[in-house]
mmCIF file of C-alpha atoms in Angstrom:
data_model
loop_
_atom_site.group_PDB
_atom_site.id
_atom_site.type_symbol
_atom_site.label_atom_id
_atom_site.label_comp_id
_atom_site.label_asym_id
_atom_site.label_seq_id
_atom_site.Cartn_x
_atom_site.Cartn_y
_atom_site.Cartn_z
ATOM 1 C CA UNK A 17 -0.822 -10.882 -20.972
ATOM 2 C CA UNK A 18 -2.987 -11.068 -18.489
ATOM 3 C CA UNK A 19 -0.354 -11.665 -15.505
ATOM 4 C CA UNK A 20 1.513 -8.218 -16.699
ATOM 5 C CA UNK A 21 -1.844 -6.632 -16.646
ATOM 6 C CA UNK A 22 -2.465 -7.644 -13.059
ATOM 7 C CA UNK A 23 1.462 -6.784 -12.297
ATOM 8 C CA UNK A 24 1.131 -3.644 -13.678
ATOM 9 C CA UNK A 25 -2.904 -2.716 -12.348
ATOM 10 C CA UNK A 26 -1.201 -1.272 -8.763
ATOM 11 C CA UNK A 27 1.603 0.822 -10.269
ATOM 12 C CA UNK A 28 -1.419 2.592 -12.906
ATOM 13 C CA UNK A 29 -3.432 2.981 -10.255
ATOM 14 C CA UNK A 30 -1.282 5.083 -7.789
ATOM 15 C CA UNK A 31 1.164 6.695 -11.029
ATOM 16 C CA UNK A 32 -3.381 8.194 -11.563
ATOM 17 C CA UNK A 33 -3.110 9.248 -7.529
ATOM 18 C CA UNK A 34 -0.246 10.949 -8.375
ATOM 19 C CA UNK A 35 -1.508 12.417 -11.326
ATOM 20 C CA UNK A 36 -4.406 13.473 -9.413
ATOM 21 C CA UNK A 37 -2.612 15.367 -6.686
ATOM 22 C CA UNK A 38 -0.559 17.097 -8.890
ATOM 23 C CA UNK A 39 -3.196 17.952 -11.642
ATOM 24 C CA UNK A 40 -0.572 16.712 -13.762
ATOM 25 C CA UNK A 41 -1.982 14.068 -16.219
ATOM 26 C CA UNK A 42 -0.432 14.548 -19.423
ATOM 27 C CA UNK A 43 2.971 15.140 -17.922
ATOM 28 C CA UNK A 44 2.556 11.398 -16.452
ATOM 29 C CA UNK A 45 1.145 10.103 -20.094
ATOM 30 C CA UNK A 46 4.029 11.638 -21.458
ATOM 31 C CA UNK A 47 6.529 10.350 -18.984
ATOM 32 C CA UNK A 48 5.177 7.059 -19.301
ATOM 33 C CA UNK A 49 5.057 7.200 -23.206
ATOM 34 C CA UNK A 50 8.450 8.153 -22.906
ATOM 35 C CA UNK A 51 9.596 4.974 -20.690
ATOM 36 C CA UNK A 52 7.260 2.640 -22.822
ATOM 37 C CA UNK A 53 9.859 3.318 -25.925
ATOM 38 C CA UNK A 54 12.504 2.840 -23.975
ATOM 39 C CA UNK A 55 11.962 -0.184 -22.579
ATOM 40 C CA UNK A 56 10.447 -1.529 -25.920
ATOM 41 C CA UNK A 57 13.482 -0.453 -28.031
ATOM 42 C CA UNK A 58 15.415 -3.834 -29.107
ATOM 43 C CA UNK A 59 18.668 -2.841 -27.710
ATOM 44 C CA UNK A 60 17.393 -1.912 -24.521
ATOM 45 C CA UNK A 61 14.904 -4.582 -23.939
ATOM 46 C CA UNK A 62 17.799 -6.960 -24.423
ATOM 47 C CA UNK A 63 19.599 -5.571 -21.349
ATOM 48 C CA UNK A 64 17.112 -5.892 -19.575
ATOM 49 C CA UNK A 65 16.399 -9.711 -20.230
ATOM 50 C CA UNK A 66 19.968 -9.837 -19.776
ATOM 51 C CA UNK A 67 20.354 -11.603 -15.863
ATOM 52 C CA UNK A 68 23.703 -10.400 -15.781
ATOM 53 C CA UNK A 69 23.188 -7.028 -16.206
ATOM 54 C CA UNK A 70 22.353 -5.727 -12.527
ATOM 55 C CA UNK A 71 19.666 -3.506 -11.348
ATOM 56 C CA UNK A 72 22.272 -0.826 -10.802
ATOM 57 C CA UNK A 73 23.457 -0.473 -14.354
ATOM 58 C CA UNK A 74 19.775 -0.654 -15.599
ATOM 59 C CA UNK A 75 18.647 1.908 -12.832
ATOM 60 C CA UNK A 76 21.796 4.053 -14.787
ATOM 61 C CA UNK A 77 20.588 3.520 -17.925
ATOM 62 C CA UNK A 78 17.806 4.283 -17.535
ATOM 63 C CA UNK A 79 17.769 7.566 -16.183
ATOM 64 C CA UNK A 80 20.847 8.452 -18.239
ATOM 65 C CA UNK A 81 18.008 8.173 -21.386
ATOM 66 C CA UNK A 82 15.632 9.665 -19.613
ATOM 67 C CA UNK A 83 17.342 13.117 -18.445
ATOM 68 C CA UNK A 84 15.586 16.069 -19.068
ATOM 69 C CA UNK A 85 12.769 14.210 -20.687
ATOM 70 C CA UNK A 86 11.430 12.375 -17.272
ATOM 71 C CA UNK A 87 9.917 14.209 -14.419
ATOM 72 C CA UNK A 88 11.803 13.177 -10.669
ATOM 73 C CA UNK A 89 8.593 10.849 -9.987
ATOM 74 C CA UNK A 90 8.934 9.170 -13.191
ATOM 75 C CA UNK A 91 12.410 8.829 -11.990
ATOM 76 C CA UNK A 92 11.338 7.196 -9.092
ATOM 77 C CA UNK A 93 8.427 5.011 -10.816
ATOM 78 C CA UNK A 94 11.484 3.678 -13.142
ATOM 79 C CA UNK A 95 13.968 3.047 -10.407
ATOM 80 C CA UNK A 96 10.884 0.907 -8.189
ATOM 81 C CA UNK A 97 10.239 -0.923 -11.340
ATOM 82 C CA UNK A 98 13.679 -1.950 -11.878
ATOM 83 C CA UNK A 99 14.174 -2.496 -8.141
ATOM 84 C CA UNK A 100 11.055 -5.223 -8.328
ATOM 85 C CA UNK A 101 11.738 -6.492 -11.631
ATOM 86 C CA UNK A 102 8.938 -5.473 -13.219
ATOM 87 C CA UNK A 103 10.632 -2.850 -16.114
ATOM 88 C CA UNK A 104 8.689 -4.876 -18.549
ATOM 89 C CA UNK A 105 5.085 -3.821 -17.859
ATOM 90 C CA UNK A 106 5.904 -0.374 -17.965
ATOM 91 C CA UNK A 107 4.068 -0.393 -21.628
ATOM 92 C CA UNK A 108 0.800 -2.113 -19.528
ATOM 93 C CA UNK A 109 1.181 0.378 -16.377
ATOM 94 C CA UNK A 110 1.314 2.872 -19.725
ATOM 95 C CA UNK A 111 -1.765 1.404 -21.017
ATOM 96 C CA UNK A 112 -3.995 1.134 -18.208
ATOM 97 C CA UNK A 113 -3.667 4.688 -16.720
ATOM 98 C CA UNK A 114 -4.856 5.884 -20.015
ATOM 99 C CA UNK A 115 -7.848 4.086 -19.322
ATOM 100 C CA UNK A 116 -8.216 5.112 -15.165
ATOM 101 C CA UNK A 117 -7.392 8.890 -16.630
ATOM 102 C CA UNK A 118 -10.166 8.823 -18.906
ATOM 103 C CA UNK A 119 -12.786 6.874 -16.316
ATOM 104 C CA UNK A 120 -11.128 9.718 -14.135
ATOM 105 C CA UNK A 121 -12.084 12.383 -16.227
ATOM 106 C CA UNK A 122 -15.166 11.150 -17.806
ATOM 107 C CA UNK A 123 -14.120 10.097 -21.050
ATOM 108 C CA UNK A 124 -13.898 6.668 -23.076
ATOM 109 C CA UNK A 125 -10.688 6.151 -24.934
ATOM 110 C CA UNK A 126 -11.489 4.428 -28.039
ATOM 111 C CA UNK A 127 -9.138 2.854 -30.439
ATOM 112 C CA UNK A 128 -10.215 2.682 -34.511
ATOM 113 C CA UNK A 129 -8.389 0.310 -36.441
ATOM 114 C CA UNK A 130 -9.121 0.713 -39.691
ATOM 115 C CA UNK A 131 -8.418 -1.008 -43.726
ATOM 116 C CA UNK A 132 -8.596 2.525 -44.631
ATOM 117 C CA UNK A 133 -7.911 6.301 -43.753
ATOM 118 C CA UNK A 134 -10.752 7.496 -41.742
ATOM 119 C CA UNK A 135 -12.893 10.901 -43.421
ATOM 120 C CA UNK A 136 -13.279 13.198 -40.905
ATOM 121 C CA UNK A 137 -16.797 12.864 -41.773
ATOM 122 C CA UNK A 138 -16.902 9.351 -40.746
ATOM 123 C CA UNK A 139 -14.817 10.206 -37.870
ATOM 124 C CA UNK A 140 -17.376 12.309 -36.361
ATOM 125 C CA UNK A 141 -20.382 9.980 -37.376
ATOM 126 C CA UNK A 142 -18.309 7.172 -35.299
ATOM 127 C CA UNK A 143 -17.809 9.242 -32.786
ATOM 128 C CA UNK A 144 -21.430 10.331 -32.025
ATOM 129 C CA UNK A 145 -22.741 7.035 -32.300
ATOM 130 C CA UNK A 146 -20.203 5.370 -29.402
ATOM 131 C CA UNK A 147 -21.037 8.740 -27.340
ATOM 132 C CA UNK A 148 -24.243 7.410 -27.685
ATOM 133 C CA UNK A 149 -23.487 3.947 -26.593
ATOM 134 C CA UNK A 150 -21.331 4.284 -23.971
ATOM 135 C CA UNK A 151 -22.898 7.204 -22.056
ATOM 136 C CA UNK A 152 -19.959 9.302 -22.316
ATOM 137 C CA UNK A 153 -17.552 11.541 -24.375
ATOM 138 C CA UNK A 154 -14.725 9.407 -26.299
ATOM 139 C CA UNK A 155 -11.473 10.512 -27.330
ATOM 140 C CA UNK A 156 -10.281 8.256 -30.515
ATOM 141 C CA UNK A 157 -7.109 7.370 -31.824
ATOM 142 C CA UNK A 158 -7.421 6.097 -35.684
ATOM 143 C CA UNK A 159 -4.628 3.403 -36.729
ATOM 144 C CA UNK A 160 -4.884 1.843 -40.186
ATOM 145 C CA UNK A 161 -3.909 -1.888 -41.191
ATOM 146 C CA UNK A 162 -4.322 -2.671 -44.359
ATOM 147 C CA UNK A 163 -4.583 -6.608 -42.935
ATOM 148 C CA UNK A 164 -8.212 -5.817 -42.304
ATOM 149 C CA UNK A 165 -9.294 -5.956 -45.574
ATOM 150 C CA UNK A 166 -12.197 -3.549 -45.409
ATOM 151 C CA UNK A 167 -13.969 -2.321 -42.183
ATOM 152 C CA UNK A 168 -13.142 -1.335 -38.822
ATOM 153 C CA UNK A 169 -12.227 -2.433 -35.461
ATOM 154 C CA UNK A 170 -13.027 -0.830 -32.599
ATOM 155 C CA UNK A 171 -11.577 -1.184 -29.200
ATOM 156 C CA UNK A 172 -13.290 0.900 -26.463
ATOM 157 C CA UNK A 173 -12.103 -0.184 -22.907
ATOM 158 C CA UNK A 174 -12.770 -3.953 -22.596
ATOM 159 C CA UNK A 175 -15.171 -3.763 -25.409
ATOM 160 C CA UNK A 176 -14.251 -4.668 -28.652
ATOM 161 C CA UNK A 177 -16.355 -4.182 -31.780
ATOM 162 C CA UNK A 178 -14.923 -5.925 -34.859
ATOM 163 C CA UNK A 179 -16.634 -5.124 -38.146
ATOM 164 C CA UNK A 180 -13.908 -5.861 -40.352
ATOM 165 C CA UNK A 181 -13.482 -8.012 -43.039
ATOM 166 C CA UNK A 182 -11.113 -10.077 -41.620
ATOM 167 C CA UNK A 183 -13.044 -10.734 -38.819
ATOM 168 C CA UNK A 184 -16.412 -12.041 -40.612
ATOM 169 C CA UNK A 185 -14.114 -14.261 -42.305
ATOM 170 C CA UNK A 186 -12.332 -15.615 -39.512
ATOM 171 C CA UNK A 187 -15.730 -15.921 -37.729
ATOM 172 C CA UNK A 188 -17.295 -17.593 -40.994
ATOM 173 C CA UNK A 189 -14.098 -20.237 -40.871
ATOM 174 C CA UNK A 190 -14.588 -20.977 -37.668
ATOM 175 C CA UNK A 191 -18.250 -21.961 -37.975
ATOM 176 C CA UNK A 192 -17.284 -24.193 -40.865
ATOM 177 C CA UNK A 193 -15.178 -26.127 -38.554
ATOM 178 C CA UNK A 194 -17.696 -26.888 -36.814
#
């Protein structure tokens, strides 16, 4: 995980440069949304494991899917990635210029993970307390997993805050290891 991340750092960084040229941020989180399901849907991501499928064909397929969805720089982006073999970090490029647009533009993305639904209540209680704690505004995205058993976890850049359930016990197990 942490080689695609460092793959993946220089083509978030200038897709953002881009972006910030253009004034065109959510067209690029779009166009790399879009591109992230592509390359993570089964079929696909099987030719492009595939050695004997070439970089032409995938270049192909590629843009055939992504016609009148993907902008002509996304294009481009999609044909350099399959060019230098690196079509499989498109979901970390994805991921990390979410996080440069929101250091760009002075926000905190913060992910929720919750056992439960969220009340909006206890949405915006959550949300004034990390505004609080990280200096800045935060946009959240609420996911629920019922594997959690009760609580939340919270995922806020490199920070992670897990108050869940399953965490104390995992924690607790792990101290009675030893």
């Amino acid at each position: 995980m942490a080689e695609q991340a460092t793959l993946a750092r220089p083509y978030a960084e200038a897709v953002l440069n881009l972006a910030v040229e253009a004034s065109n941020f959510e067209e690029w989180s779009n166009n790399l949304h879009f591109l992230t399901t592509i390359v993570e849907d089964p079929t696909i991501s099987v030719a492009i494991a595939n050695p004997k499928v070439d970089k032409n064909t995938l270049t192909s397929l590629l843009l055939d899917i992504g016609e009148g969805y993907l902008s002509k720089q996304a294009n481009n982006l999609a044909k350099i990635l399959v060019k230098n073999y690196r079509l499989c970090s498109i979901p970390q490029i994805a991921l990390q210029y979410e996080q440069l647009k929101a250091q760009h533009q002075g926000y905190t993305k913060v992910d929720i993970t919750s056992a439960y639904p969220v009340e909006p209540s206890q949405q915006q209680e959550i949300e004034a307390i990390l505004q609080q704690r990280l200096g800045k505004a935060v946009d959240i995205n609420i996911f629920v997993d019922k594997s959690l058993l009760g609580g939340w976890l919270i995922r806020a850049g490199d920070e992670v805050i897990d108050v869940s359930v399953k965490g104390h016990l995992q924690r607790l197990a792990s101290e009675l290891r030893g």
